[in-house]
CSV table of C-alpha atoms in Angstrom, one decimal:
chain,number,residue,atom,x,y,z
A,1,MET,CA,18.3,-0.4,-5.7
A,2,CYS,CA,19.9,2.4,-8.0
A,3,ARG,CA,18.3,0.7,-10.9
A,4,LEU,CA,15.0,0.8,-9.4
A,5,ILE,CA,15.3,4.4,-8.4
A,6,ALA,CA,16.3,5.3,-11.9
A,7,LEU,CA,13.3,3.2,-13.4
A,8,LEU,CA,10.9,5.0,-11.1
A,9,CYS,CA,12.1,8.3,-12.0
A,10,LEU,CA,11.8,7.5,-15.6
A,11,LEU,CA,8.3,6.2,-15.2
A,12,THR,CA,7.1,9.4,-13.4
A,13,LEU,CA,9.1,12.0,-15.5
A,14,SER,CA,8.8,10.8,-19.1
A,15,VAL,CA,5.3,12.2,-19.9
A,16,GLY,CA,4.8,13.9,-23.1
A,17,ALA,CA,2.0,15.9,-24.9
A,18,GLU,CA,0.1,13.2,-26.9
A,19,ALA,CA,-2.8,11.6,-24.9
A,20,SER,CA,-3.6,8.0,-24.4
A,21,LYS,CA,-7.0,7.3,-23.0
A,22,ILE,CA,-9.3,4.5,-22.1
A,23,TYR,CA,-13.0,4.9,-21.9
A,24,LYS,CA,-15.8,3.4,-19.8
A,25,TRP,CA,-19.3,3.5,-21.5
A,26,THR,CA,-22.7,1.8,-21.3
A,27,ASP,CA,-24.3,0.2,-24.3
A,28,GLU,CA,-28.2,0.3,-25.1
A,29,GLN,CA,-28.6,-3.1,-23.1
A,30,GLY,CA,-26.9,-1.4,-19.9
A,31,ARG,CA,-23.7,-3.4,-20.3
A,32,VAL,CA,-20.5,-1.6,-19.2
A,33,HIS,CA,-17.5,-1.7,-21.6
A,34,TYR,CA,-14.0,-0.4,-21.2
A,35,THR,CA,-12.1,0.4,-24.5
A,36,GLN,CA,-9.2,2.2,-25.9
A,37,THR,CA,-11.2,3.6,-28.6
A,38,PRO,CA,-13.9,6.2,-28.3
A,39,PRO,CA,-17.3,4.8,-27.6
A,40,PRO,CA,-20.0,4.4,-30.4
A,41,ALA,CA,-22.5,7.2,-31.0
A,42,SER,CA,-25.1,4.9,-29.6
A,43,ALA,CA,-23.5,5.3,-26.0
A,44,THR,CA,-25.1,8.2,-24.3
A,45,GLU,CA,-22.9,11.1,-23.1
A,46,GLU,CA,-23.9,10.6,-19.5
A,47,SER,CA,-22.9,7.0,-19.5
A,48,THR,CA,-19.4,7.7,-21.1
A,49,ARG,CA,-16.4,8.6,-19.0
A,50,THR,CA,-12.7,8.9,-19.7
A,51,ILE,CA,-10.9,7.0,-17.2
A,52,ARG,CA,-7.5,8.3,-17.6
A,53,GLY,CA,-5.4,10.3,-20.3
A,54,ALA,CA,-1.8,10.3,-20.4
A,55,GLY,CA,1.4,11.5,-22.2
A,56,GLU,CA,3.4,9.3,-24.7
A,57,PRO,CA,5.3,6.9,-22.5
A,58,SER,CA,9.1,6.1,-22.9
A,59,GLU,CA,10.3,3.0,-24.4
A,60,GLY,CA,11.5,1.7,-21.0
A,61,MET,CA,8.0,2.6,-19.6
A,62,LYS,CA,6.4,0.6,-22.6
A,63,VAL,CA,8.7,-2.5,-21.8
A,64,TYR,CA,7.6,-2.3,-18.0
A,65,CYS,CA,4.2,-2.1,-18.8
A,66,ARG,CA,3.8,-4.9,-21.3
A,67,ALA,CA,5.3,-7.0,-18.4
A,68,VAL,CA,2.5,-5.8,-16.2
A,69,ARG,CA,-0.2,-6.7,-18.8
A,70,GLU,CA,1.3,-10.1,-19.2
A,71,PHE,CA,1.3,-10.5,-15.3
A,72,ALA,CA,-2.2,-9.3,-15.3
A,73,MET,CA,-3.3,-11.5,-17.8
A,74,GLY,CA,-2.1,-14.5,-15.9
A,75,LEU,CA,-3.7,-13.5,-12.8
A,76,GLY,CA,-7.0,-12.8,-14.5
A,77,HIS,CA,-7.1,-16.3,-16.1
A,78,ALA,CA,-6.3,-17.7,-12.5
A,79,MET,CA,-9.2,-15.4,-11.0
A,80,SER,CA,-11.6,-16.7,-13.5
A,81,SER,CA,-11.1,-20.2,-12.4
A,82,ARG,CA,-11.7,-19.0,-8.8
A,83,VAL,CA,-7.9,-19.6,-7.8
A,84,PRO,CA,-7.1,-17.8,-4.5
A,85,LEU,CA,-5.0,-14.6,-4.9
A,86,GLU,CA,-1.5,-16.2,-3.4
A,87,ALA,CA,-2.0,-19.3,-5.6
A,88,ALA,CA,-2.7,-17.0,-8.6
A,89,VAL,CA,0.6,-15.2,-8.0
A,90,ALA,CA,2.5,-18.4,-7.7
A,91,ALA,CA,0.9,-19.5,-10.9
A,92,ALA,CA,2.0,-16.3,-12.7
A,93,ARG,CA,5.6,-16.7,-11.4
A,94,THR,CA,7.2,-16.4,-14.8
A,95,ALA,CA,5.6,-13.2,-15.7
A,96,GLU,CA,6.2,-11.9,-12.1
A,97,ASP,CA,9.9,-12.7,-12.5
A,98,LYS,CA,9.9,-10.4,-15.7
A,99,LEU,CA,8.6,-7.6,-13.5
A,100,ARG,CA,11.4,-8.3,-10.9
A,101,GLU,CA,14.0,-8.1,-13.8
A,102,LEU,CA,12.6,-4.7,-14.5
A,103,GLY,CA,13.3,-3.5,-11.0
A,104,ALA,CA,9.8,-4.3,-9.4
A,105,GLN,CA,9.8,-5.5,-5.7
A,106,ASP,CA,7.5,-8.1,-4.2
A,107,SER,CA,5.2,-5.5,-2.6
A,108,GLN,CA,4.8,-3.9,-6.2
A,109,ALA,CA,3.9,-7.1,-7.9
A,110,ARG,CA,1.4,-7.8,-5.2
A,111,GLU,CA,-0.3,-4.3,-6.1
A,112,VAL,CA,-0.8,-5.6,-9.7
A,113,ALA,CA,-2.5,-8.7,-8.1
A,114,TYR,CA,-4.5,-6.5,-5.8
A,115,PHE,CA,-5.6,-4.4,-8.9
A,116,VAL,CA,-6.6,-7.5,-10.9
A,117,TYR,CA,-8.4,-9.2,-8.2
A,118,GLY,CA,-10.2,-6.1,-7.3
A,119,MET,CA,-12.0,-6.3,-10.8
A,120,GLU,CA,-13.5,-9.5,-9.9
A,121,PRO,CA,-17.1,-8.2,-9.4
A,122,GLY,CA,-17.1,-6.7,-12.8
A,123,TYR,CA,-15.9,-9.8,-14.3
A,124,ARG,CA,-18.5,-12.0,-12.5
A,125,ALA,CA,-21.1,-9.6,-13.8
A,126,ARG,CA,-19.7,-9.9,-17.4
A,127,ARG,CA,-19.0,-6.4,-17.6
A,128,ILE,CA,-15.4,-6.9,-18.5
A,129,THR,CA,-13.2,-9.9,-19.7
A,130,VAL,CA,-9.9,-11.0,-18.5
A,131,ASP,CA,-8.4,-9.4,-21.6
A,132,GLY,CA,-10.1,-6.2,-20.6
A,133,ILE,CA,-9.0,-6.3,-17.1
A,134,ALA,CA,-5.2,-6.8,-18.4
A,135,THR,CA,-5.8,-3.9,-21.0
A,136,LEU,CA,-6.9,-1.8,-17.9
A,137,ALA,CA,-3.6,-2.6,-16.0
A,138,HIS,CA,-1.6,-1.9,-19.0
A,139,THR,CA,-3.3,1.5,-19.8
A,140,GLN,CA,-2.9,2.4,-16.0
A,141,CYS,CA,0.7,1.5,-16.0
A,142,LEU,CA,1.3,3.5,-19.4
A,143,THR,CA,-0.6,6.6,-18.0
A,144,GLY,CA,1.8,6.7,-14.9
A,145,ASN,CA,-0.9,5.9,-12.5
A,146,PHE,CA,0.1,2.2,-12.1
A,147,ALA,CA,3.7,2.0,-13.6
A,148,VAL,CA,5.0,3.7,-10.4
A,149,ILE,CA,2.7,1.4,-8.6
A,150,LYS,CA,0.5,4.0,-7.0
A,151,GLY,CA,-1.5,1.6,-4.8
A,152,LEU,CA,-1.8,0.6,-1.3
A,153,ARG,CA,1.7,1.3,-0.1
A,154,GLU,CA,2.7,4.5,-1.9
A,155,ASP,CA,2.6,6.4,1.5
A,156,THR,CA,5.8,7.6,2.1
A,157,PRO,CA,5.6,11.1,1.1
A,158,ALA,CA,8.6,13.0,-0.3
A,159,THR,CA,10.3,16.0,1.7
A,160,ALA,CA,12.4,18.7,0.8
A,161,GLY,CA,15.7,17.4,-0.9
A,162,GLY,CA,14.2,14.1,-2.4
A,163,ARG,CA,13.8,12.7,1.2
A,164,ARG,CA,10.8,10.7,2.2
A,165,SER,CA,9.5,10.1,5.7
A,166,GLY,CA,7.4,7.9,7.7
A,167,SER,CA,6.8,6.8,11.5
A,168,GLY,CA,8.2,4.2,13.8
A,169,TRP,CA,8.3,3.3,17.3
A,170,PHE,CA,10.9,1.8,19.8
A,171,ALA,CA,10.3,-1.9,20.7
A,172,ARG,CA,12.9,-1.7,23.3
A,173,PRO,CA,15.7,0.8,23.8
A,174,GLY,CA,18.1,1.0,20.7
A,175,VAL,CA,15.6,-1.0,18.5
A,176,VAL,CA,13.0,0.7,16.3
A,177,VAL,CA,10.2,-1.1,14.2
A,178,THR,CA,8.6,0.5,11.1
A,179,SER,CA,7.4,-0.5,7.6
A,180,LEU,CA,10.1,-1.9,5.2
A,181,HIS,CA,8.9,0.4,2.4
A,182,VAL,CA,9.8,3.3,4.5
A,183,VAL,CA,13.2,2.5,4.7
A,184,LYS,CA,14.2,0.1,1.9
A,185,GLY,CA,17.0,1.1,-0.2
A,186,ALA,CA,17.8,4.2,2.1
A,187,GLU,CA,21.3,5.5,2.0
A,188,SER,CA,20.8,7.2,5.5
A,189,ILE,CA,18.1,6.9,8.2
A,190,THR,CA,17.5,9.6,10.5
A,191,LEU,CA,15.2,9.0,13.6
A,192,HIS,CA,13.5,12.4,15.0
A,193,LEU,CA,12.8,11.8,18.7
A,194,SER,CA,9.9,13.2,20.8
A,195,ASP,CA,12.7,15.1,23.0
A,196,GLY,CA,13.6,17.2,19.9
A,197,GLU,CA,17.0,15.1,19.4
A,198,SER,CA,17.9,13.1,16.4
A,199,ALA,CA,19.8,10.0,15.9
A,200,SER,CA,21.0,7.8,13.0
A,201,ALA,CA,19.7,4.3,12.7
A,202,ARG,CA,20.5,1.2,10.4
A,203,LEU,CA,18.7,-1.7,9.1
A,204,LEU,CA,18.9,-4.8,11.5
A,205,ASP,CA,16.6,-7.1,10.1
A,206,GLN,CA,13.7,-7.2,7.6
A,207,ASP,CA,10.6,-9.3,6.4
A,208,GLU,CA,9.8,-8.5,2.8
A,209,ALA,CA,6.6,-10.6,2.9
A,210,ASN,CA,5.0,-8.7,5.7
A,211,ASP,CA,6.6,-5.3,4.8
A,212,LEU,CA,8.3,-4.9,8.2
A,213,ALA,CA,11.8,-3.6,9.3
A,214,VAL,CA,13.7,-3.4,12.4
A,215,LEU,CA,16.3,-0.8,12.8
A,216,ALA,CA,19.3,-0.4,15.4
A,217,THR,CA,20.0,2.8,16.7
A,218,SER,CA,22.4,4.4,19.5
A,219,ALA,CA,19.4,6.2,21.0
A,220,ARG,CA,18.9,4.0,24.0
A,221,HIS,CA,17.2,6.2,26.5
A,222,LEU,CA,13.7,5.9,25.2
A,223,PRO,CA,11.4,3.2,26.5
A,224,GLY,CA,9.9,0.4,24.3
A,225,LEU,CA,6.2,-0.1,23.7
A,226,PRO,CA,4.7,-3.4,24.9
A,227,VAL,CA,3.8,-5.8,22.1
A,228,ARG,CA,0.7,-7.9,22.2
A,229,GLY,CA,1.5,-11.5,21.7
A,230,GLU,CA,-1.9,-12.6,20.3
A,231,GLU,CA,-4.5,-11.4,17.8
A,232,VAL,CA,-7.5,-9.1,18.8
A,233,GLY,CA,-10.9,-9.4,17.5
A,234,ILE,CA,-13.4,-7.2,15.6
A,235,GLY,CA,-14.6,-4.1,17.4
A,236,THR,CA,-11.3,-3.9,19.5
A,237,ALA,CA,-10.7,0.0,20.1
A,238,VAL,CA,-7.4,0.7,18.8
A,239,PHE,CA,-5.5,4.2,17.9
A,240,THR,CA,-2.0,5.2,16.3
A,241,ILE,CA,0.3,8.1,16.7
A,242,GLY,CA,2.4,9.0,13.7
A,243,PHE,CA,3.6,11.8,11.4
A,244,PRO,CA,1.3,12.1,8.4
A,245,HIS,CA,2.3,14.5,5.7
A,246,ALA,CA,4.8,16.0,8.0
A,247,ASN,CA,5.8,18.5,5.4
A,248,VAL,CA,2.4,20.1,5.2
A,249,MET,CA,0.8,19.2,8.5
A,250,GLY,CA,3.8,19.8,10.5
A,251,VAL,CA,6.2,17.4,12.6
A,252,LYS,CA,4.4,17.2,15.8
A,253,PRO,CA,2.8,13.8,16.3
A,254,LYS,CA,-0.8,13.3,15.2
A,255,LEU,CA,-3.4,10.7,16.9
A,256,SER,CA,-6.2,9.0,15.4
A,257,ASN,CA,-8.3,6.3,16.5
A,258,GLY,CA,-11.1,3.7,15.6
A,259,VAL,CA,-11.6,0.1,15.7
A,260,ILE,CA,-10.6,-3.4,14.3
A,261,SER,CA,-13.0,-3.7,11.1
A,262,SER,CA,-11.7,-7.1,10.2
A,263,THR,CA,-9.4,-9.7,11.3
A,264,ALA,CA,-8.2,-10.1,7.6
A,265,GLY,CA,-6.9,-7.5,5.1
A,266,LEU,CA,-7.4,-7.0,1.5
A,267,ARG,CA,-8.5,-10.2,-0.1
A,268,ASP,CA,-8.7,-11.8,3.3
A,269,ASP,CA,-5.1,-11.4,3.9
A,270,PRO,CA,-4.5,-13.2,7.2
A,271,SER,CA,-1.2,-11.1,8.1
A,272,GLN,CA,-3.5,-7.9,8.3
A,273,TYR,CA,-6.2,-6.2,10.1
A,274,GLN,CA,-8.7,-3.9,8.4
A,275,ILE,CA,-9.0,-0.7,10.7
A,276,SER,CA,-11.3,2.2,10.6
A,277,VAL,CA,-8.4,4.3,12.1
A,278,PRO,CA,-8.0,7.2,9.6
A,279,VAL,CA,-4.3,7.2,8.3
A,280,GLN,CA,-2.5,9.2,5.8
A,281,ALA,CA,0.9,9.3,3.9
A,282,GLY,CA,3.6,9.3,6.6
A,283,ASN,CA,1.6,7.1,9.1
A,284,SER,CA,3.2,3.9,7.7
A,285,GLY,CA,5.3,2.1,10.3
A,286,GLY,CA,3.5,3.8,13.2
A,287,PRO,CA,2.2,1.6,16.0
A,288,LEU,CA,-1.4,0.5,16.3
A,289,LEU,CA,-2.2,0.3,19.9
A,290,ASP,CA,-5.0,-1.2,22.1
A,291,MET,CA,-6.7,0.5,25.0
A,292,GLN,CA,-3.9,-1.2,27.4
A,293,GLY,CA,-1.3,0.6,25.4
A,294,ARG,CA,0.1,-2.6,23.7
A,295,VAL,CA,0.9,-2.6,20.0
A,296,VAL,CA,-1.3,-4.9,18.0
A,297,GLY,CA,-0.3,-3.8,14.6
A,298,ILE,CA,1.9,-1.7,12.4
A,299,VAL,CA,0.2,0.8,10.2
A,300,ALA,CA,0.9,-0.1,6.8
A,301,ALA,CA,-1.5,0.9,4.0
A,302,LYS,CA,-4.8,2.5,2.9
A,303,LEU,CA,-7.4,1.6,0.2
A,304,ARG,CA,-7.3,4.5,-2.4
A,305,ALA,CA,-10.8,5.8,-2.8
A,306,ASN,CA,-10.1,7.3,-6.2
A,307,ASN,CA,-8.7,4.0,-7.6
A,308,MET,CA,-11.7,2.2,-6.3
A,309,LEU,CA,-14.1,4.7,-7.8
A,310,ARG,CA,-12.3,4.5,-11.1
A,311,ASN,CA,-12.2,0.8,-11.2
A,312,THR,CA,-15.5,-0.2,-9.5
A,313,GLY,CA,-17.7,3.0,-9.6
A,314,ASP,CA,-17.9,2.7,-5.6
A,315,LEU,CA,-16.4,5.4,-3.5
A,316,THR,CA,-14.9,3.6,-0.6
A,317,GLU,CA,-14.6,5.4,2.8
A,318,ASN,CA,-11.8,4.9,5.5
A,319,VAL,CA,-10.6,1.5,4.6
A,320,ASN,CA,-7.1,0.9,6.1
A,321,TYR,CA,-4.8,-1.8,7.0
A,322,ALA,CA,-2.2,-2.8,9.5
A,323,ILE,CA,0.2,-5.6,9.8
A,324,LYS,CA,-0.5,-7.7,12.8
A,325,SER,CA,2.0,-7.6,15.6
A,326,THR,CA,2.2,-11.2,15.8
A,327,ARG,CA,4.0,-11.2,12.5
A,328,LEU,CA,7.0,-9.7,14.4
A,329,ALA,CA,7.6,-13.0,16.1
A,330,GLY,CA,11.1,-14.1,15.1
A,331,MET,CA,12.3,-10.5,14.4
A,332,LEU,CA,12.1,-9.3,18.0
A,333,SER,CA,13.5,-11.0,21.0
A,334,GLY,CA,13.0,-10.1,24.6
A,335,VAL,CA,9.7,-8.3,23.8
A,336,ALA,CA,6.6,-9.3,25.8
A,337,ASP,CA,3.3,-7.9,26.6
A,338,GLY,CA,4.4,-6.3,29.9
A,339,GLU,CA,2.2,-5.1,32.7
A,340,THR,CA,-0.6,-3.2,31.4
A,341,ALA,CA,-3.9,-1.7,32.4
A,342,SER,CA,-6.8,0.1,30.8
A,343,ALA,CA,-6.6,3.9,30.8
A,344,SER,CA,-7.9,6.8,29.0
A,345,LEU,CA,-7.0,7.7,25.6
A,346,GLU,CA,-5.2,10.7,26.7
A,347,GLN,CA,-3.3,8.7,29.3
A,348,LEU,CA,-2.3,6.2,26.9
A,349,ALA,CA,-1.3,8.8,24.3
A,350,GLY,CA,1.0,10.4,26.9
A,351,ALA,CA,2.7,7.2,27.7
A,352,ALA,CA,3.2,5.8,24.3
A,353,GLY,CA,4.0,9.3,22.5
A,354,PRO,CA,7.7,9.5,23.7
A,355,SER,CA,8.4,6.0,22.2
A,356,VAL,CA,7.0,7.1,18.7
A,357,VAL,CA,9.5,8.7,16.2
A,358,ARG,CA,9.4,10.4,12.7
A,359,ILE,CA,11.8,8.7,10.4
A,360,VAL,CA,13.4,10.5,7.5
A,361,VAL,CA,15.4,8.6,4.8
A,362,GLU,CA,17.6,9.7,2.0
């Protein structure tokens, strides 16, 4: 873990003065191109855009980004053959292993896969080649936008002193659920409880594939939230309570609500719901509850609108994701739906609030 932290610090801090850019431009036939060299004079000024400029990368960053390019190239060839995302990742296993040797985690390699497969519309329209996609991934990495894996799951904001924070919730007294990326690699974990007290916690169990973590704590006086044992459908009303951007927005819990937009996540990932509930950095790990007060999911990620605009030309709005509560099966014992009844949002928030905690890790 120290190696990973050192690598991430290297990638974020080693930015020099010389710029390296990639250009998006349209030719006279209306075809879109991505190049690392400036567009020809025939490209109109209105159609030309610099996607990203960055400083001279360090040698360590260059090595890492070459591995990103190799992995992206393998994924791109699989995508062009209409291989599903999960199968493509398996096929590119050698390149993925290289990323892991350099400190990448499973979730980080998956972000590269999401990036590549997110470029599929441009590939199908013949606006970009597989090599062009790999070049884009490489350039995004070199410029610092991709090398530190600024993607779906970069939502544990830093707080004072180099700490980071997220959200969590009691599944039963003494047991807290959160997102694994909130607590992974932490030297210490502190829970800030609704009654103003704080308590230490330790990692009890983890599920890397589903980005889930179960914590044990000595705080046993707070009730657990009931967990729904089956999936819910599109249109189900849901809400979350969490601590987004606590260092800016404050440490009081924040509620946001919406609906289940899809019963599958990014690239039809069956482990996720797509939700219209607005979430921000710091919401990760918080409970997604239905209108009976049962946990149906764990807030996990958001689709970054600026990345989508840069890569597809479309500005996405309020596209967020939660891991389905059914993925907790096997990690939690003795947790059931419980006796629940429909109530107003205010009543449900009042009942669930005491079981939601702010998590600070160092």
